[in-house]
Short mmCIF file of N, CA and C in Angstrom, two decimals:
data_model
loop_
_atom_site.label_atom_id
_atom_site.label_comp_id
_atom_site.label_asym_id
_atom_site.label_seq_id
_atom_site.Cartn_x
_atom_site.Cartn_y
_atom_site.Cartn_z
N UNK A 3 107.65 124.14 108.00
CA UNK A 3 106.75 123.60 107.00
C UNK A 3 105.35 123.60 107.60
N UNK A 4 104.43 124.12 106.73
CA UNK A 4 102.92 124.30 107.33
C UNK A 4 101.79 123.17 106.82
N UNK A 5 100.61 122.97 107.10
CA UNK A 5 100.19 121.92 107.10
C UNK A 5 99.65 122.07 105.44
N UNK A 6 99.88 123.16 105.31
CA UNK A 6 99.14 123.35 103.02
C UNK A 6 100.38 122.10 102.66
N UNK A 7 101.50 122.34 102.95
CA UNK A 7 102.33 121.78 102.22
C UNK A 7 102.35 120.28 102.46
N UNK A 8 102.08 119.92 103.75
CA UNK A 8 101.99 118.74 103.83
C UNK A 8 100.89 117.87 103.03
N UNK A 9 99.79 118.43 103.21
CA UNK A 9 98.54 117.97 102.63
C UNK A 9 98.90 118.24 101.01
N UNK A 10 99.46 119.52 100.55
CA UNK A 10 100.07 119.44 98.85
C UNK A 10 100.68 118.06 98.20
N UNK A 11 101.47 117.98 99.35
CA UNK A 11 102.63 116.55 99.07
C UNK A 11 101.52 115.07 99.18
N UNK A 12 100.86 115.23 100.21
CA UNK A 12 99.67 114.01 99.76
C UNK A 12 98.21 113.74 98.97
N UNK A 13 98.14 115.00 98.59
CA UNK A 13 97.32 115.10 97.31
C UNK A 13 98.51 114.38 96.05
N UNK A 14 99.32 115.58 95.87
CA UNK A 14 99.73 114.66 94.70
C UNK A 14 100.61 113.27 95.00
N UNK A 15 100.82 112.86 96.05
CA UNK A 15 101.26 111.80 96.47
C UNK A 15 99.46 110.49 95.43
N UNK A 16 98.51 111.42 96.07
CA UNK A 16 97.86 110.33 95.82
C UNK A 16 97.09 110.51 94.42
N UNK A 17 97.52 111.26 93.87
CA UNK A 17 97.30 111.76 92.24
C UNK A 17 98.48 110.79 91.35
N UNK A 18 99.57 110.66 91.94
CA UNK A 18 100.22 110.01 91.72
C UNK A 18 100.61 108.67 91.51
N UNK A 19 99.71 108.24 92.80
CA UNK A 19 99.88 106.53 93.24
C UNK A 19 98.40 106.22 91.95
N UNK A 20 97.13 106.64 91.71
CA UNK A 20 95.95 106.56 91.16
C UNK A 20 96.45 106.37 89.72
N UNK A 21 97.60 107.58 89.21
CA UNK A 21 98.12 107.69 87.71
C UNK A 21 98.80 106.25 87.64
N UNK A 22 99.60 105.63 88.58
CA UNK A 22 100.92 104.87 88.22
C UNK A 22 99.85 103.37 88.17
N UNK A 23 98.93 103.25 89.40
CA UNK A 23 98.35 101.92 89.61
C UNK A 23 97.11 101.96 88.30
N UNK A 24 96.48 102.49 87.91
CA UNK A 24 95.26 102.41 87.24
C UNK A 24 95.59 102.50 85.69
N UNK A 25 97.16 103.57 85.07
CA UNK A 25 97.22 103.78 83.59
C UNK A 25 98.49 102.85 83.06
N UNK A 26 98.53 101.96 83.87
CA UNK A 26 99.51 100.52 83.72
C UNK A 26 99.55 100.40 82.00
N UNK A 27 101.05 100.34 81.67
CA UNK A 27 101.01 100.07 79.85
C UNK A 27 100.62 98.44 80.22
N UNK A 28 99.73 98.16 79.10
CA UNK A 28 99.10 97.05 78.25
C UNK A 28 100.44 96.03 78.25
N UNK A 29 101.75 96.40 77.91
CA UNK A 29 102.65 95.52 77.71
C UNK A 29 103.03 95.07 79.17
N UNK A 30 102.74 95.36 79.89
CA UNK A 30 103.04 94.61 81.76
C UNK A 30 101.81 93.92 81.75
N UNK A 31 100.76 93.80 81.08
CA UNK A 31 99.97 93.22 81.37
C UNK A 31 99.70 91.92 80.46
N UNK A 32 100.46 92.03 79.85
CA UNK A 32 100.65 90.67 78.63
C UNK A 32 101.98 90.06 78.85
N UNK A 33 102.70 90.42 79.25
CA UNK A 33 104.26 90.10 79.27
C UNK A 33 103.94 88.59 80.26
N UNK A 34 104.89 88.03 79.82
CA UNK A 34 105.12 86.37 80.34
C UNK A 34 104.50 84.97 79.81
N UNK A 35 103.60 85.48 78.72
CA UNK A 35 103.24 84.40 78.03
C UNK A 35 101.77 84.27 78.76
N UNK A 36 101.41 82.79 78.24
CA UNK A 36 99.77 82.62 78.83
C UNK A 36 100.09 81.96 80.29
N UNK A 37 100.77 81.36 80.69
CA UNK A 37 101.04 81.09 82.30
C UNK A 37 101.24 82.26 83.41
N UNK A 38 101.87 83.21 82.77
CA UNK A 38 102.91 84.59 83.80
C UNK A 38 102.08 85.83 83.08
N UNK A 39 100.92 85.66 82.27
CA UNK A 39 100.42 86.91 81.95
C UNK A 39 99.85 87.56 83.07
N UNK A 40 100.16 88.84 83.23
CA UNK A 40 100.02 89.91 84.12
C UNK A 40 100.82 89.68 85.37
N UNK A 41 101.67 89.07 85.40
CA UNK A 41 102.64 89.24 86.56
C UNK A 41 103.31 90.20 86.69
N UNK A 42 104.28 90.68 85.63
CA UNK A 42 104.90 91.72 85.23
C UNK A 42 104.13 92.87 86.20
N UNK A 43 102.56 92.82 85.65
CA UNK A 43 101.92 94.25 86.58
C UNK A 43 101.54 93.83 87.69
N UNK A 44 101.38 92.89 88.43
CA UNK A 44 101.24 92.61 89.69
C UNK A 44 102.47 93.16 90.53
N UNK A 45 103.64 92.59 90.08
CA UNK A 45 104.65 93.08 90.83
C UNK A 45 105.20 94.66 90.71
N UNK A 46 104.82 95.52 89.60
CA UNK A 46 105.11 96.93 89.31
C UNK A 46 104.15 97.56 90.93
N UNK A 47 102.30 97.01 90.61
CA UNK A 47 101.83 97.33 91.46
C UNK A 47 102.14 97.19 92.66
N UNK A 48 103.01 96.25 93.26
CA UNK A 48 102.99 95.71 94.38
C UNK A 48 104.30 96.71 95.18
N UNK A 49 105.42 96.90 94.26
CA UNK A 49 105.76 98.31 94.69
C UNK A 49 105.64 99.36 94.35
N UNK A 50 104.66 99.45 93.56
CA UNK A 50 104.28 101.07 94.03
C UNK A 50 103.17 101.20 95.55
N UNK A 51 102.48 100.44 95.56
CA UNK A 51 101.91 100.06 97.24
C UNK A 51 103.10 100.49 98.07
N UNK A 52 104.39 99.58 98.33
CA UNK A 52 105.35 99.76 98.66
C UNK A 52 106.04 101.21 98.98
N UNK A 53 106.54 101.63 97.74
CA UNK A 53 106.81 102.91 98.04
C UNK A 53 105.69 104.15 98.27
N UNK A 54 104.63 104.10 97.74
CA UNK A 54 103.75 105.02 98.32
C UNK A 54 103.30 105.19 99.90
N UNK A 55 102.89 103.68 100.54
CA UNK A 55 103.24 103.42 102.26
C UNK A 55 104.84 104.19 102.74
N UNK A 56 105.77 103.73 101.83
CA UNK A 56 106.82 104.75 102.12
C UNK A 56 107.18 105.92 102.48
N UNK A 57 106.18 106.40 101.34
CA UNK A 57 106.08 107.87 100.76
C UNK A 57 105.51 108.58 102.06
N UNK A 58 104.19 107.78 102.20
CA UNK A 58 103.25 108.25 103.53
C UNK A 58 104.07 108.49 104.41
N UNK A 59 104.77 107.57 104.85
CA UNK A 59 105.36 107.79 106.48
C UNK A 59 106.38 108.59 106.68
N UNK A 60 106.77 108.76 105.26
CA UNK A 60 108.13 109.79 105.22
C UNK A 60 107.29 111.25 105.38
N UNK A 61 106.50 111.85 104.92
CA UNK A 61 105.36 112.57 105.06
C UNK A 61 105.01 112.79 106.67
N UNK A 62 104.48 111.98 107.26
CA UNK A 62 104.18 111.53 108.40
C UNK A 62 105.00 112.19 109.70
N UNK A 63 106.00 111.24 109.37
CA UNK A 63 107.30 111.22 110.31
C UNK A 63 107.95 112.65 110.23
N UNK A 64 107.53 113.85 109.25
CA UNK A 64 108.81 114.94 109.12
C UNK A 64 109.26 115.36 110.11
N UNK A 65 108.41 115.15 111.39
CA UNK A 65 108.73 115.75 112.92
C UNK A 65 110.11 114.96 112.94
N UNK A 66 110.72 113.47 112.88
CA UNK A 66 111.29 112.83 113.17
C UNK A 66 112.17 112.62 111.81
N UNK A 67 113.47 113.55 111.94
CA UNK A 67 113.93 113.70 110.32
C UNK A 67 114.60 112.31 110.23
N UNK A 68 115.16 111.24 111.00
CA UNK A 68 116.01 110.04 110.90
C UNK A 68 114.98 108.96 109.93
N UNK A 69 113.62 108.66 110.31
CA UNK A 69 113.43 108.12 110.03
C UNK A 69 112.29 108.50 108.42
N UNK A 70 112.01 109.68 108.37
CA UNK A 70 111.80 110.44 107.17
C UNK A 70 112.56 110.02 105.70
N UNK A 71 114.12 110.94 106.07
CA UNK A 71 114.94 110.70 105.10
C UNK A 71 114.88 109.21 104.84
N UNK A 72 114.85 108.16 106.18
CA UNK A 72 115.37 106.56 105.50
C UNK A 72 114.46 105.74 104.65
N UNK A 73 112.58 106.20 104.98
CA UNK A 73 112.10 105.95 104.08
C UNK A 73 111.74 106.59 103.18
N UNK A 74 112.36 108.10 102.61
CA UNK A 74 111.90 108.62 101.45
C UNK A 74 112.92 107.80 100.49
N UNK A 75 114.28 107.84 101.08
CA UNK A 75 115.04 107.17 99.80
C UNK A 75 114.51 105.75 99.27
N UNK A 76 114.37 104.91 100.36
CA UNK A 76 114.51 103.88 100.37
C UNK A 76 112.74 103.30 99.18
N UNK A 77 112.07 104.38 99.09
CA UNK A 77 111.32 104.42 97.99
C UNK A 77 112.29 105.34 97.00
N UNK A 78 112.59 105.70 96.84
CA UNK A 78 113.27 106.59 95.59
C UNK A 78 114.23 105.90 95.05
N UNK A 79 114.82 105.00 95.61
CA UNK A 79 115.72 104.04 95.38
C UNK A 79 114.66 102.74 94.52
N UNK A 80 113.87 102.42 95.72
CA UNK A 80 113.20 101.08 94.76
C UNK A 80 112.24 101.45 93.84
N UNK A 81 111.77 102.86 92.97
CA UNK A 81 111.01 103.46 92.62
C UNK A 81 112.43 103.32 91.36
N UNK A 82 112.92 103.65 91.57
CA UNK A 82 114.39 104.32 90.11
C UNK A 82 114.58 102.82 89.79
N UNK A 83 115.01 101.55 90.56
CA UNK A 83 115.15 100.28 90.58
C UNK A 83 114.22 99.57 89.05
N UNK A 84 113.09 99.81 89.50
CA UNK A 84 112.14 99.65 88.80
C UNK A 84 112.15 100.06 87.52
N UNK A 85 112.35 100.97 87.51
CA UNK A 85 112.09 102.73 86.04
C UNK A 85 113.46 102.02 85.63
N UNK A 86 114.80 101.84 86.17
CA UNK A 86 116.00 100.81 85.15
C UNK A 86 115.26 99.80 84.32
N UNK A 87 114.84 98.82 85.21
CA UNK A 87 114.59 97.51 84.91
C UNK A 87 113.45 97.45 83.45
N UNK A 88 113.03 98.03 83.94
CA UNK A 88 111.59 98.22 83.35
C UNK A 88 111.67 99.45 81.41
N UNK A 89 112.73 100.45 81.97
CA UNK A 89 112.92 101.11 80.85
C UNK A 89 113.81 100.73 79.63
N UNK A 90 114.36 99.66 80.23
CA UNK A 90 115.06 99.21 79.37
C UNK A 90 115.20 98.86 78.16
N UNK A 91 114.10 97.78 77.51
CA UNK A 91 113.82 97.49 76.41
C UNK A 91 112.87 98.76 75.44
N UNK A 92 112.21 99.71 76.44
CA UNK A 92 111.20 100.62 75.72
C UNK A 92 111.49 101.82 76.74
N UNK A 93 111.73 103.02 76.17
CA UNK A 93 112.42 103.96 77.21
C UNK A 93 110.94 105.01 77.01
N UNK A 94 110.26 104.97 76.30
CA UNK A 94 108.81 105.44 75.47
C UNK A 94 107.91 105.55 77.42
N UNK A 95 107.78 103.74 77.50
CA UNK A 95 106.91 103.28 78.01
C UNK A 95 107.64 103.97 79.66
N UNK A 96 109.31 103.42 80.15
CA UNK A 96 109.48 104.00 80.65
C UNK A 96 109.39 105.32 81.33
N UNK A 97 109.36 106.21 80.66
CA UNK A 97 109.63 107.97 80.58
C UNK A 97 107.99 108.14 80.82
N UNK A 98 107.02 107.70 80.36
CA UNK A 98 105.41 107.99 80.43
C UNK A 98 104.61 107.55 81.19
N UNK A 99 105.61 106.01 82.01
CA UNK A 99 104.61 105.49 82.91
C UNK A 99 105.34 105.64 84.44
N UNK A 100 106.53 105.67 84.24
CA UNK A 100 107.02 105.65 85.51
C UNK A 100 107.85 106.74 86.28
N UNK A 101 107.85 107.94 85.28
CA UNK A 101 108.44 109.23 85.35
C UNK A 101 107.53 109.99 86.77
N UNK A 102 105.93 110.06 85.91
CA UNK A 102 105.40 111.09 87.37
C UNK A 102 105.58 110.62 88.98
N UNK A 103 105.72 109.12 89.12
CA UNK A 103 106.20 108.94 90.32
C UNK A 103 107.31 108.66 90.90
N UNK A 104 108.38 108.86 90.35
CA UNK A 104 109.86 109.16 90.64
C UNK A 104 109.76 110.71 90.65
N UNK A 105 109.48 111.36 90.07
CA UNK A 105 109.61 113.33 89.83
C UNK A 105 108.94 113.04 91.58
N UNK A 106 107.58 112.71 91.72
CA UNK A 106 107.44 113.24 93.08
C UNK A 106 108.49 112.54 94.05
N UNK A 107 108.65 111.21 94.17
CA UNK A 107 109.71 111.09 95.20
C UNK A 107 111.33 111.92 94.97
N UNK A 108 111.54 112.16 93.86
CA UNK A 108 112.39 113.04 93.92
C UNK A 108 112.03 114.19 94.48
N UNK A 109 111.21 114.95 94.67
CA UNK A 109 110.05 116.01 95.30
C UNK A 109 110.19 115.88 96.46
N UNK A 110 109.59 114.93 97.02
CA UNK A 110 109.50 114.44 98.45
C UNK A 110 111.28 114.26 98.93
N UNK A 111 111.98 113.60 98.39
CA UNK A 111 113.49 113.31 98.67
C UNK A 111 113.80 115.03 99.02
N UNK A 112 113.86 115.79 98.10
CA UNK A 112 114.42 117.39 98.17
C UNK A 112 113.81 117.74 99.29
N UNK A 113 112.46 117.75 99.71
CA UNK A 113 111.81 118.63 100.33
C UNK A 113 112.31 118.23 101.70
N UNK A 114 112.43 117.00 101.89
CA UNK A 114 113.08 116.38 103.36
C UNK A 114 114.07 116.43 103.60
N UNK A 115 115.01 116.85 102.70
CA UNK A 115 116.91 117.15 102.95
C UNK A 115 116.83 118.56 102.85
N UNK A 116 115.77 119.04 102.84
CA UNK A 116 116.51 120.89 102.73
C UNK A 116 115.12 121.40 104.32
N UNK A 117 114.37 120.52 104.30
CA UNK A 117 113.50 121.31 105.88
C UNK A 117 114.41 121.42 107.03
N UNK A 118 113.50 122.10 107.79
CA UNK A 118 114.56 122.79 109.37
C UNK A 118 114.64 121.10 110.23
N UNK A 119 115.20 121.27 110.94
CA UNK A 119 114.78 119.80 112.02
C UNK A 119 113.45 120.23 112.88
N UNK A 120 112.87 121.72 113.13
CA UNK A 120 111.82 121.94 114.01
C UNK A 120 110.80 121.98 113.26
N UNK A 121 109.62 121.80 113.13
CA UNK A 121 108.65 121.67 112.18
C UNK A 121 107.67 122.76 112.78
N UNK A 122 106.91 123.84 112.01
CA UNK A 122 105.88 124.64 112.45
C UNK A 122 104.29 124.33 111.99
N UNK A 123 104.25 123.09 112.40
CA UNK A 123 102.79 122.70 111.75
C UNK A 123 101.36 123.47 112.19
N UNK A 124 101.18 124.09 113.59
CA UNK A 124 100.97 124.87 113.45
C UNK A 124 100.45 126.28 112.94
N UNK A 125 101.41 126.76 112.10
CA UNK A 125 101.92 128.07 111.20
C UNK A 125 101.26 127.73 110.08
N UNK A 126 100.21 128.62 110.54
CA UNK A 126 98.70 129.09 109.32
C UNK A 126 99.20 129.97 108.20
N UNK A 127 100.61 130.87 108.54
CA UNK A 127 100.86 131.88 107.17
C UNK A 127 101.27 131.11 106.43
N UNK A 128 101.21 132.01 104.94
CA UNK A 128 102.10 131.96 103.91
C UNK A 128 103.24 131.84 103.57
#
């Protein structure tokens, strides 16, 4: 794996984290009444922080595949967690807000179970 690809994966890593934290549906932000209004999106935000730091180090770490794979899932896991919980009552809001950042950790998940264990960072070709 060469360094385009790495830097590919954290561009849209962070095209990603910008879409999920900033185009928040209106209904996480009203949900809980006038005491708990905007909690709902505090805590959506608070893991996607979460799994994106995830995301990073899984990125990071590819030299070191043990600890790669444990935090790519372990966002892809609490990333899908979320997209249940959350899609539930509105599968609309689901599918539009929380889709592009599961597709990339699913992205990131593939790309780290199918690389070599030796990494050619290095390796300027194509």
């Amino acid at each position: 794996m060469n360094k385009k690809v790495i830097i590919s994966l954290l561009v849209a890593l962070s095209v990603a984290f910008l879409y999920s934290y900033f185009n928040i549906p209106n209904k996480f932000e009203t949900e809980g009444g006038s005491c708990y209004q905007g909690i709902t999106a505090s805590i959506i935000r608070f893991f996607l922080k979460v799994c994106s730091v995830l995301n990073v180090i899984s990125i990071i770490f590819l030299s070191k595949i043990k600890p790669a794979k444990f935090a790519s899932i372990l966002s892809l896991t609490i990333w899908s967690i979320g997209t249940l919980i959350h899609s539930s009552d509105n599968i609309l809001i689901g599918f539009t807000y929380f889709t592009p950042f599961l597709l990339l950790n699913i992205l990131i998940v593939i790309i780290i179970f199918k690389m070599p264990y030796k990494l050619d960072l290095d390796n300027t070709s194509k």
